[in-house]
Structures are given as structure tokens and as C-alpha cells.
mmCIF file of C-alpha atoms in Angstrom:
data_model
loop_
_atom_site.group_PDB
_atom_site.id
_atom_site.type_symbol
_atom_site.label_atom_id
_atom_site.label_comp_id
_atom_site.label_asym_id
_atom_site.label_seq_id
_atom_site.Cartn_x
_atom_site.Cartn_y
_atom_site.Cartn_z
ATOM 1 C CA MET O 1 -0.006 0.032 -0.059
ATOM 2 C CA THR O 2 1.409 3.505 -0.947
ATOM 3 C CA ILE O 3 1.753 6.579 1.111
ATOM 4 C CA GLU O 4 -1.063 8.102 -1.005
ATOM 5 C CA ASN O 5 -3.401 5.416 0.087
ATOM 6 C CA LEU O 6 -2.413 5.530 3.795
ATOM 7 C CA LEU O 7 -1.954 9.324 4.436
ATOM 8 C CA GLU O 8 -4.963 11.011 6.123
ATOM 9 C CA LEU O 9 -5.886 14.626 5.803
ATOM 10 C CA ARG O 10 -6.089 14.774 9.614
ATOM 11 C CA TYR O 11 -2.459 13.998 9.944
ATOM 12 C CA LEU O 12 -1.566 17.057 7.857
ATOM 13 C CA VAL O 13 -4.034 19.202 9.964
ATOM 14 C CA ALA O 14 -2.403 17.962 13.046
ATOM 15 C CA LEU O 15 0.993 18.879 11.665
ATOM 16 C CA ALA O 16 -0.127 22.435 10.816
ATOM 17 C CA ALA O 17 -1.627 22.765 14.299
ATOM 18 C CA VAL O 18 1.649 21.719 16.049
ATOM 19 C CA ALA O 19 3.643 24.181 13.933
ATOM 20 C CA ARG O 20 1.230 27.037 14.656
ATOM 21 C CA GLU O 21 0.821 26.405 18.394
ATOM 22 C CA GLN O 22 4.469 25.141 19.121
ATOM 23 C CA SER O 23 2.869 22.715 21.521
ATOM 24 C CA PHE O 24 1.129 19.335 21.341
ATOM 25 C CA THR O 25 -1.242 20.368 24.092
ATOM 26 C CA ARG O 26 -2.241 23.623 22.540
ATOM 27 C CA ALA O 27 -2.565 21.973 19.099
ATOM 28 C CA ALA O 28 -4.817 19.396 20.621
ATOM 29 C CA ASP O 29 -6.962 22.000 22.189
ATOM 30 C CA SER O 30 -7.392 23.903 19.002
ATOM 31 C CA LEU O 31 -8.444 20.787 17.138
ATOM 32 C CA GLY O 32 -10.661 19.434 19.851
ATOM 33 C CA TYR O 33 -8.583 16.354 20.319
ATOM 34 C CA THR O 34 -6.592 14.902 23.200
ATOM 35 C CA GLN O 35 -2.874 15.366 23.358
ATOM 36 C CA SER O 36 -2.182 11.700 22.987
ATOM 37 C CA ALA O 37 -4.342 11.690 19.742
ATOM 38 C CA VAL O 38 -2.311 14.423 18.212
ATOM 39 C CA SER O 39 0.994 12.742 19.254
ATOM 40 C CA GLN O 40 -0.258 9.542 17.692
ATOM 41 C CA GLN O 41 -1.231 11.287 14.365
ATOM 42 C CA ILE O 42 2.189 12.870 14.149
ATOM 43 C CA GLY O 43 3.918 9.646 14.903
ATOM 44 C CA ARG O 44 2.010 7.740 12.134
ATOM 45 C CA LEU O 45 2.661 10.613 9.757
ATOM 46 C CA GLU O 46 6.499 10.394 10.534
ATOM 47 C CA ARG O 47 6.357 6.701 9.892
ATOM 48 C CA LEU O 48 4.508 7.082 6.589
ATOM 49 C CA VAL O 49 7.056 9.689 5.122
ATOM 50 C CA GLY O 50 10.097 8.059 6.658
ATOM 51 C CA HIS O 51 11.244 11.290 8.274
ATOM 52 C CA GLU O 52 11.224 13.018 11.752
ATOM 53 C CA LEU O 53 8.870 15.928 11.461
ATOM 54 C CA VAL O 54 8.877 17.568 14.881
ATOM 55 C CA GLU O 55 11.650 18.410 17.203
ATOM 56 C CA ARG O 56 10.530 17.350 20.707
ATOM 57 C CA PRO O 57 12.900 19.030 23.218
ATOM 58 C CA GLY O 58 10.902 18.231 26.191
ATOM 59 C CA GLY O 59 9.910 20.316 29.321
ATOM 60 C CA THR O 60 8.562 23.749 28.710
ATOM 61 C CA THR O 61 10.606 24.393 25.524
ATOM 62 C CA PRO O 62 8.389 24.984 22.585
ATOM 63 C CA VAL O 63 8.252 22.259 19.952
ATOM 64 C CA SER O 64 9.246 23.170 16.417
ATOM 65 C CA LEU O 65 9.230 21.516 12.999
ATOM 66 C CA THR O 66 12.431 19.846 11.462
ATOM 67 C CA VAL O 67 13.474 20.811 7.929
ATOM 68 C CA ALA O 68 11.475 17.829 6.572
ATOM 69 C CA GLY O 69 8.472 18.980 8.704
ATOM 70 C CA ARG O 70 8.680 22.531 7.308
ATOM 71 C CA MET O 71 8.920 21.024 3.733
ATOM 72 C CA LEU O 72 5.906 18.784 4.261
ATOM 73 C CA LEU O 73 3.892 21.806 5.799
ATOM 74 C CA VAL O 74 4.131 23.637 2.599
ATOM 75 C CA HIS O 75 2.371 20.832 0.768
ATOM 76 C CA ALA O 76 -0.037 20.370 3.667
ATOM 77 C CA ASP O 77 -1.088 23.962 3.563
ATOM 78 C CA ALA O 78 -1.735 23.757 -0.182
ATOM 79 C CA ILE O 79 -3.811 20.514 0.239
ATOM 80 C CA VAL O 80 -5.987 22.123 2.921
ATOM 81 C CA ALA O 81 -6.474 25.165 0.814
ATOM 82 C CA GLN O 82 -7.579 23.076 -2.149
ATOM 83 C CA LEU O 83 -10.053 21.269 0.077
ATOM 84 C CA GLY O 84 -11.454 24.685 1.147
ATOM 85 C CA SER O 85 -11.771 25.679 -2.407
ATOM 86 C CA ALA O 86 -13.520 22.379 -3.390
ATOM 87 C CA ARG O 87 -16.051 22.952 -0.633
ATOM 88 C CA ALA O 88 -16.736 26.442 -1.879
ATOM 89 C CA ASP O 89 -17.129 25.191 -5.438
ATOM 90 C CA LEU O 90 -19.831 22.672 -4.361
ATOM 91 C CA ALA O 91 -21.663 25.437 -2.306
ATOM 92 C CA ALA O 92 -21.515 27.639 -5.527
ATOM 93 C CA LEU O 93 -22.986 24.980 -7.704
ATOM 94 C CA THR O 94 -25.724 24.393 -5.183
ATOM 95 C CA ASP O 95 -26.471 28.132 -5.028
ATOM 96 C CA GLY O 96 -26.775 28.708 -8.784
ATOM 97 C CA SER O 97 -27.627 32.311 -9.422
ATOM 98 C CA ALA O 98 -28.778 32.988 -5.853
ATOM 99 C CA GLY O 99 -26.696 32.798 -2.648
ATOM 100 C CA VAL O 100 -23.690 34.649 -1.564
ATOM 101 C CA LEU O 101 -20.895 36.451 -3.431
ATOM 102 C CA ARG O 102 -17.981 37.087 -1.148
ATOM 103 C CA ILE O 103 -15.740 40.160 -2.010
ATOM 104 C CA GLY O 104 -12.561 41.356 -0.618
ATOM 105 C CA CYS O 105 -11.395 44.950 -0.774
ATOM 106 C CA TYR O 106 -9.246 47.560 0.748
ATOM 107 C CA GLN O 107 -10.121 51.099 1.887
ATOM 108 C CA SER O 108 -9.638 53.250 -1.118
ATOM 109 C CA VAL O 109 -11.452 50.946 -3.510
ATOM 110 C CA GLY O 110 -14.170 50.526 -0.903
ATOM 111 C CA ALA O 111 -14.750 54.306 -0.844
ATOM 112 C CA ARG O 112 -14.339 55.140 -4.641
ATOM 113 C CA ILE O 113 -15.419 52.179 -6.738
ATOM 114 C CA LEU O 114 -17.358 49.541 -4.693
ATOM 115 C CA PRO O 115 -20.365 51.613 -3.838
ATOM 116 C CA ARG O 116 -21.139 52.281 -7.546
ATOM 117 C CA VAL O 117 -20.350 48.719 -8.419
ATOM 118 C CA LEU O 118 -22.722 47.286 -5.715
ATOM 119 C CA SER O 119 -25.540 49.580 -6.696
ATOM 120 C CA ARG O 120 -25.511 48.384 -10.164
ATOM 121 C CA PHE O 121 -24.939 44.773 -9.165
ATOM 122 C CA ARG O 122 -27.940 44.743 -6.946
ATOM 123 C CA SER O 123 -30.223 45.788 -9.566
ATOM 124 C CA GLY O 124 -29.100 42.966 -12.027
ATOM 125 C CA TRP O 125 -28.637 40.249 -9.429
ATOM 126 C CA PRO O 126 -31.254 40.751 -6.743
ATOM 127 C CA GLY O 127 -31.027 37.175 -5.500
ATOM 128 C CA VAL O 128 -27.331 37.425 -4.591
ATOM 129 C CA THR O 129 -26.086 38.565 -1.288
ATOM 130 C CA VAL O 130 -22.751 40.331 -1.218
ATOM 131 C CA GLU O 131 -20.537 39.751 1.697
ATOM 132 C CA LEU O 132 -17.548 42.160 2.164
ATOM 133 C CA THR O 133 -14.188 41.502 3.850
ATOM 134 C CA GLU O 134 -11.918 44.389 4.246
ATOM 135 C CA ALA O 135 -8.179 44.488 4.863
ATOM 136 C CA GLU O 136 -5.441 46.952 4.143
ATOM 137 C CA ASP O 137 -2.952 44.136 3.160
ATOM 138 C CA ASP O 138 -4.203 42.621 -0.134
ATOM 139 C CA GLY O 139 -1.887 39.627 0.594
ATOM 140 C CA GLU O 140 -4.359 38.638 3.357
ATOM 141 C CA LEU O 141 -7.241 38.942 0.842
ATOM 142 C CA LEU O 142 -5.538 36.752 -1.798
ATOM 143 C CA ALA O 143 -4.769 34.175 0.936
ATOM 144 C CA GLN O 144 -8.538 33.875 1.624
ATOM 145 C CA VAL O 145 -9.148 33.521 -2.222
ATOM 146 C CA GLU O 146 -6.726 30.698 -2.311
ATOM 147 C CA ARG O 147 -8.376 29.001 0.723
ATOM 148 C CA GLY O 148 -11.946 29.381 -0.927
ATOM 149 C CA GLU O 149 -13.053 31.929 1.672
ATOM 150 C CA LEU O 150 -13.518 34.717 -0.852
ATOM 151 C CA ASP O 151 -14.850 34.567 -4.417
ATOM 152 C CA LEU O 152 -13.147 37.756 -5.573
ATOM 153 C CA THR O 153 -10.814 40.367 -4.241
ATOM 154 C CA PHE O 154 -9.587 43.665 -5.336
ATOM 155 C CA VAL O 155 -5.754 43.921 -5.391
ATOM 156 C CA ALA O 156 -2.907 46.198 -6.130
ATOM 157 C CA TYR O 157 -0.254 45.020 -8.552
ATOM 158 C CA PRO O 158 2.208 43.118 -8.634
ATOM 159 C CA MET O 159 0.316 39.946 -8.027
ATOM 160 C CA MET O 160 1.507 37.472 -5.531
ATOM 161 C CA LEU O 161 2.469 34.033 -6.682
ATOM 162 C CA GLY O 162 -0.457 31.586 -6.384
ATOM 163 C CA PRO O 163 -3.315 29.923 -8.116
ATOM 164 C CA PHE O 164 -4.915 33.187 -9.261
ATOM 165 C CA GLY O 165 -6.555 34.607 -12.231
ATOM 166 C CA HIS O 166 -6.624 38.459 -12.466
ATOM 167 C CA LEU O 167 -7.493 41.443 -14.426
ATOM 168 C CA GLU O 168 -6.088 44.978 -14.315
ATOM 169 C CA LEU O 169 -8.776 47.677 -13.797
ATOM 170 C CA MET O 170 -6.989 50.920 -13.661
ATOM 171 C CA GLU O 171 -4.024 53.038 -13.119
ATOM 172 C CA ASP O 172 -4.198 54.891 -9.764
ATOM 173 C CA PRO O 173 -1.756 57.832 -9.827
ATOM 174 C CA TYR O 174 0.276 58.738 -6.850
ATOM 175 C CA VAL O 175 -0.172 62.292 -5.479
ATOM 176 C CA VAL O 176 1.263 64.604 -2.779
ATOM 177 C CA VAL O 177 -1.300 66.086 -0.433
ATOM 178 C CA VAL O 178 -0.425 69.209 1.645
ATOM 179 C CA ARG O 179 -2.064 71.802 3.778
ATOM 180 C CA ASP O 180 -3.781 74.438 1.604
ATOM 181 C CA ASP O 181 -1.242 77.077 2.461
ATOM 182 C CA SER O 182 1.863 75.106 1.770
ATOM 183 C CA PRO O 183 4.044 76.570 -1.066
ATOM 184 C CA LEU O 184 4.142 72.917 -2.498
ATOM 185 C CA GLY O 185 0.466 73.096 -3.007
ATOM 186 C CA ALA O 186 0.743 76.173 -5.343
ATOM 187 C CA GLY O 187 0.100 75.708 -9.069
ATOM 188 C CA ALA O 188 -1.051 72.853 -11.125
ATOM 189 C CA ASP O 189 1.974 71.169 -12.397
ATOM 190 C CA PRO O 190 3.192 67.801 -11.044
ATOM 191 C CA VAL O 191 5.487 67.834 -7.971
ATOM 192 C CA HIS O 192 8.771 65.902 -8.402
ATOM 193 C CA VAL O 193 10.114 63.493 -5.811
ATOM 194 C CA ARG O 194 13.076 65.841 -5.211
ATOM 195 C CA ASP O 195 10.579 68.497 -4.174
ATOM 196 C CA ILE O 196 9.594 66.427 -1.033
ATOM 197 C CA GLY O 197 13.206 65.538 -0.254
ATOM 198 C CA ASP O 198 13.403 67.417 2.976
ATOM 199 C CA LEU O 199 9.680 67.183 4.178
ATOM 200 C CA PRO O 200 8.207 65.123 7.009
ATOM 201 C CA LEU O 201 5.899 62.532 5.316
ATOM 202 C CA VAL O 202 2.795 60.763 6.225
ATOM 203 C CA THR O 203 1.598 57.644 4.397
ATOM 204 C CA TYR O 204 0.247 54.193 4.602
ATOM 205 C CA ALA O 205 0.967 51.688 7.405
ATOM 206 C CA GLN O 206 -0.053 47.986 6.972
ATOM 207 C CA MET O 207 0.480 46.612 3.568
ATOM 208 C CA ARG O 208 2.597 44.276 1.519
ATOM 209 C CA GLU O 209 6.101 45.488 1.648
ATOM 210 C CA VAL O 210 6.321 46.089 -2.161
ATOM 211 C CA HIS O 211 3.569 48.731 -1.758
ATOM 212 C CA SER O 212 5.405 50.850 0.745
ATOM 213 C CA ILE O 213 5.844 54.266 -0.506
ATOM 214 C CA GLU O 214 9.653 54.309 -0.146
ATOM 215 C CA ASN O 215 9.734 51.263 -2.437
ATOM 216 C CA ARG O 216 7.081 52.559 -4.832
ATOM 217 C CA LEU O 217 9.059 55.730 -5.358
ATOM 218 C CA GLY O 218 12.381 53.900 -5.493
ATOM 219 C CA ARG O 219 13.752 55.969 -2.662
ATOM 220 C CA PRO O 220 14.309 53.665 0.409
ATOM 221 C CA GLU O 221 15.910 56.691 2.120
ATOM 222 C CA LEU O 222 12.492 58.278 2.303
ATOM 223 C CA SER O 223 11.507 55.962 5.143
ATOM 224 C CA LYS O 224 13.655 58.152 7.436
ATOM 225 C CA GLN O 225 11.276 61.176 6.538
ATOM 226 C CA VAL O 226 8.097 59.239 7.404
ATOM 227 C CA ALA O 227 6.727 61.043 10.475
ATOM 228 C CA PHE O 228 3.506 58.952 10.741
ATOM 229 C CA ARG O 229 2.050 55.892 9.120
ATOM 230 C CA SER O 230 -1.709 55.051 9.367
ATOM 231 C CA ASN O 231 -4.183 52.475 8.124
ATOM 232 C CA ASP O 232 -6.849 55.076 7.852
ATOM 233 C CA ASN O 233 -6.885 57.524 4.782
ATOM 234 C CA GLY O 234 -8.925 60.006 6.673
ATOM 235 C CA THR O 235 -6.230 60.211 9.404
ATOM 236 C CA ILE O 236 -3.516 60.573 6.783
ATOM 237 C CA LEU O 237 -5.386 63.525 5.140
ATOM 238 C CA GLY O 238 -6.113 65.171 8.519
ATOM 239 C CA LEU O 239 -2.381 65.034 9.377
ATOM 240 C CA ALA O 240 -1.683 66.620 6.030
ATOM 241 C CA ALA O 241 -4.341 69.290 6.550
ATOM 242 C CA GLU O 242 -2.711 70.235 9.919
ATOM 243 C CA GLY O 243 0.686 70.451 8.324
ATOM 244 C CA VAL O 244 2.144 67.584 10.247
ATOM 245 C CA GLY O 245 3.542 66.340 6.940
ATOM 246 C CA ALA O 246 2.991 65.947 3.346
ATOM 247 C CA ALA O 247 0.942 62.915 2.553
ATOM 248 C CA VAL O 248 2.192 60.638 -0.156
ATOM 249 C CA ILE O 249 -0.694 58.359 -1.241
ATOM 250 C CA SER O 250 -2.579 57.336 -4.291
ATOM 251 C CA TRP O 251 -5.454 59.351 -5.937
ATOM 252 C CA MET O 252 -8.222 56.991 -4.787
ATOM 253 C CA SER O 253 -7.101 57.442 -1.080
ATOM 254 C CA VAL O 254 -8.024 61.084 -1.287
ATOM 255 C CA ASP O 255 -11.361 62.356 -0.248
ATOM 256 C CA PRO O 256 -12.196 65.013 -2.986
ATOM 257 C CA PHE O 257 -14.315 66.919 -0.577
ATOM 258 C CA ARG O 258 -11.717 67.202 2.242
ATOM 259 C CA PRO O 259 -11.310 70.801 3.096
ATOM 260 C CA GLY O 260 -7.875 72.339 4.070
ATOM 261 C CA VAL O 261 -5.682 70.454 1.710
ATOM 262 C CA ARG O 262 -4.206 70.744 -1.883
ATOM 263 C CA VAL O 263 -3.537 67.665 -4.109
ATOM 264 C CA ARG O 264 -0.719 67.618 -6.581
ATOM 265 C CA ALA O 265 0.138 64.835 -8.986
ATOM 266 C CA LEU O 266 3.532 63.217 -8.290
ATOM 267 C CA ALA O 267 5.745 63.131 -11.357
ATOM 268 C CA GLY O 268 8.253 60.381 -12.366
ATOM 269 C CA VAL O 269 6.445 57.673 -10.309
ATOM 270 C CA GLY O 270 4.450 54.845 -11.912
ATOM 271 C CA PRO O 271 1.011 54.647 -10.790
ATOM 272 C CA ARG O 272 -0.491 52.018 -8.546
ATOM 273 C CA ILE O 273 -2.303 49.287 -10.776
ATOM 274 C CA VAL O 274 -5.566 48.356 -9.310
ATOM 275 C CA GLY O 275 -6.949 44.962 -10.344
ATOM 276 C CA ILE O 276 -9.364 42.276 -9.270
ATOM 277 C CA ALA O 277 -8.437 38.624 -8.758
ATOM 278 C CA TRP O 278 -9.989 35.170 -8.341
ATOM 279 C CA HIS O 279 -8.973 31.481 -7.950
ATOM 280 C CA ARG O 280 -8.155 30.234 -11.420
ATOM 281 C CA ASP O 281 -8.994 26.672 -10.611
ATOM 282 C CA ARG O 282 -12.333 27.229 -9.033
ATOM 283 C CA TYR O 283 -15.750 27.234 -10.640
ATOM 284 C CA ARG O 284 -16.698 30.929 -10.943
ATOM 285 C CA LEU O 285 -20.359 32.027 -10.436
ATOM 286 C CA PRO O 286 -21.981 33.847 -13.267
ATOM 287 C CA ALA O 287 -22.542 36.595 -10.711
ATOM 288 C CA ALA O 288 -18.802 36.907 -10.130
ATOM 289 C CA ASP O 289 -18.186 37.380 -13.793
ATOM 290 C CA ALA O 290 -21.019 40.057 -13.742
ATOM 291 C CA PHE O 291 -19.289 41.732 -10.850
ATOM 292 C CA VAL O 292 -15.873 41.820 -12.652
ATOM 293 C CA ARG O 293 -17.406 43.500 -15.753
ATOM 294 C CA LEU O 294 -19.112 46.218 -13.563
ATOM 295 C CA ALA O 295 -15.795 46.761 -11.700
ATOM 296 C CA GLN O 296 -14.083 47.311 -15.176
ATOM 297 C CA GLN O 297 -16.700 49.950 -16.066
ATOM 298 C CA GLU O 298 -16.615 51.886 -12.844
ATOM 299 C CA ALA O 299 -12.763 51.719 -12.621
ATOM 300 C CA LEU O 300 -12.555 53.344 -16.082
ATOM 301 C CA SER O 301 -14.851 56.134 -15.003
ATOM 302 C CA GLU O 302 -12.615 56.702 -11.815
ATOM 303 C CA HIS O 303 -9.561 56.732 -13.955
ATOM 304 C CA ARG O 304 -10.849 59.265 -16.172
ATOM 305 C CA LEU O 305 -11.892 61.397 -13.114
ATOM 306 C CA ALA O 306 -8.338 61.212 -11.767
ATOM 307 C CA LEU O 307 -6.716 62.473 -14.985
ATOM 308 C CA GLU O 308 -9.113 65.364 -15.233
ATOM 309 C CA ALA O 309 -8.619 66.342 -11.560
ATOM 310 C CA LEU O 310 -4.847 66.142 -11.603
ATOM 311 C CA HIS O 311 -4.622 67.799 -15.086
ATOM 312 C CA VAL O 312 -2.911 64.853 -16.558
ATOM 313 C CA PRO O 313 -2.867 64.707 -20.346
ATOM 314 C CA GLY O 314 -5.452 62.119 -21.616
ATOM 315 C CA GLY O 315 -8.057 63.252 -19.118
ATOM 316 C CA ASP O 316 -10.550 63.768 -21.750
ATOM 317 C CA ALA O 317 -10.084 60.324 -23.310
#
């Protein structure tokens, strides 16, 4: 009999729990098993694969995975994620054109694009309930797509590696937001990165490292100028309005009706690319396809608005 015949999913789940909890006792509690049951499952798994998977130092020292254990855990996580996706597919097949569409988004998309998309979506798909999951780190949202916990999520490129299909929706230009009496806010021409070289900055906090402003601008040294980071766009704009620092954010993060600030385009910096992603191996509801089409249309309108507001050539396209 081969390993494939013998290996049980619960053994892999137990391995993941031990790695997460660093304790057989806590792993057992999290799974609703006894400690001896978890120990037996790990022991059987080790015999099946022919490698020691868990370091057992004894006493109060936390347990940890061996090199072989960490290697196997990568495959275990993928298998558990695939199982979650399969369950979600079966639920979607049962629901048909009704049921639930689960969408992930981050703050700027939630304020500027999502409301218009949902308004139109509800008219065309009244039997579908939309559940929204919000996070500032789109990596968290993509992980939920991979596990089958979300059907679609808005993302900011570059994409993470994984089983994802995706579509670019729009370019979201980077801007500088300053107090309305700041000399930097005068005029309509774009601001260059060199113009903010000696200013305190305020910007985003929690996000994938590739999205941090210093990386986006190609100036790692700018991290030393960041006075505050926040997960709330309103807080960032409020700090800029009080002159605490110049806010470096994307156009969609700006409240166009926020008093006390001036917004200038940032020259020489590529825009943030906003997209939408799904699990490429999962069955996709017709309602999800309809949502993607509406998101494309509304993102195009938002992009045109940005070009016009920032006096960027092509705004009348």
C-alpha cells in the first residue's frame, strides 16, 4: 500500500496545528482532540513519510518542525487550501444564481469604486447577497481567495504567486497632499520626488512591503522622513491638513471633498495598478463574472476622473 493510500488529511491538519501552536497540548485544544491523539497522528505521519517531522525538546521548551517537517507543511497548507476551494465550489454549484458572493477589498477601493459597483450589481442580481471582507493588506485577501473563503478580491499589482486569475482595472496615480497654504500646493504642475526630499511625510501603514511608498518611489531613504503611518486614509489626510507632513498616497485614497488640503500629481512615479483577482482553478459563479465586468466599467470612470482632476494629459479620453 502506498503513502497516497495511507496518508490521512487529519495527519496534515495536526502537523499544521503543532507548527502553529508550538505545543502538542495547545494543538490538541485547537483541534478538539486529546494530546495523545495528536501525538499518535504525528507519529503515524512520521512513519509514513520516513522522516522525523517535529523536534521534541521536552519540558517547557516549545516544539518546532524539522527541515523535513517544514517542507511537508508547505504541501499540507496547499492541500488544505485546495479542500477549502472544493467545498466552496460545491456550495456555489448548489446556490446557482442565488446565494452569496464574497468580495475582498481595501479602503480606497471601498470608498471610490465599490459603492457604484454594488448599486448596479444589486439591480441585475437581486437574489445574490454580497458579503464584504476588508483588509489593508491585499496579501491577506489573496490568501482567503486561495483558501476558498473569498470569491473575488480587489488587489494592487504586482500579483502574489499563487493559483490566481486576475484582471487589471485601472491606473491609480500617486499624489502629494499638503496643507492648503503650503508653497508645495501652489500651481497645477506635478510635484517631483526631489521637491519632497526634506519634508516630513505621512503615508500608509499596514500593507505588502512592495507597496510601501519608499519602495514605490524607488527611494528607500524616504523611510527616514516618514513622521507617521496610518491604516486610515482620513487620518492621513487630517495630518496633512494640519501641516504635520506631506501625505504621499494614491489618488483613490484622497477624499475629494476634504477641506484644508491641496492635491498635486507626483511626477516620475509609476501609478498603482488596481486589479481584481479570483482562484483560477475554481468554478466561478456567473454573478462573479458580472461583478468583474461592472468593476471594469466603474474603474474606467474613476481613472478618467483622476486624470481630469490632476490635469494629466489624456483626461478627456
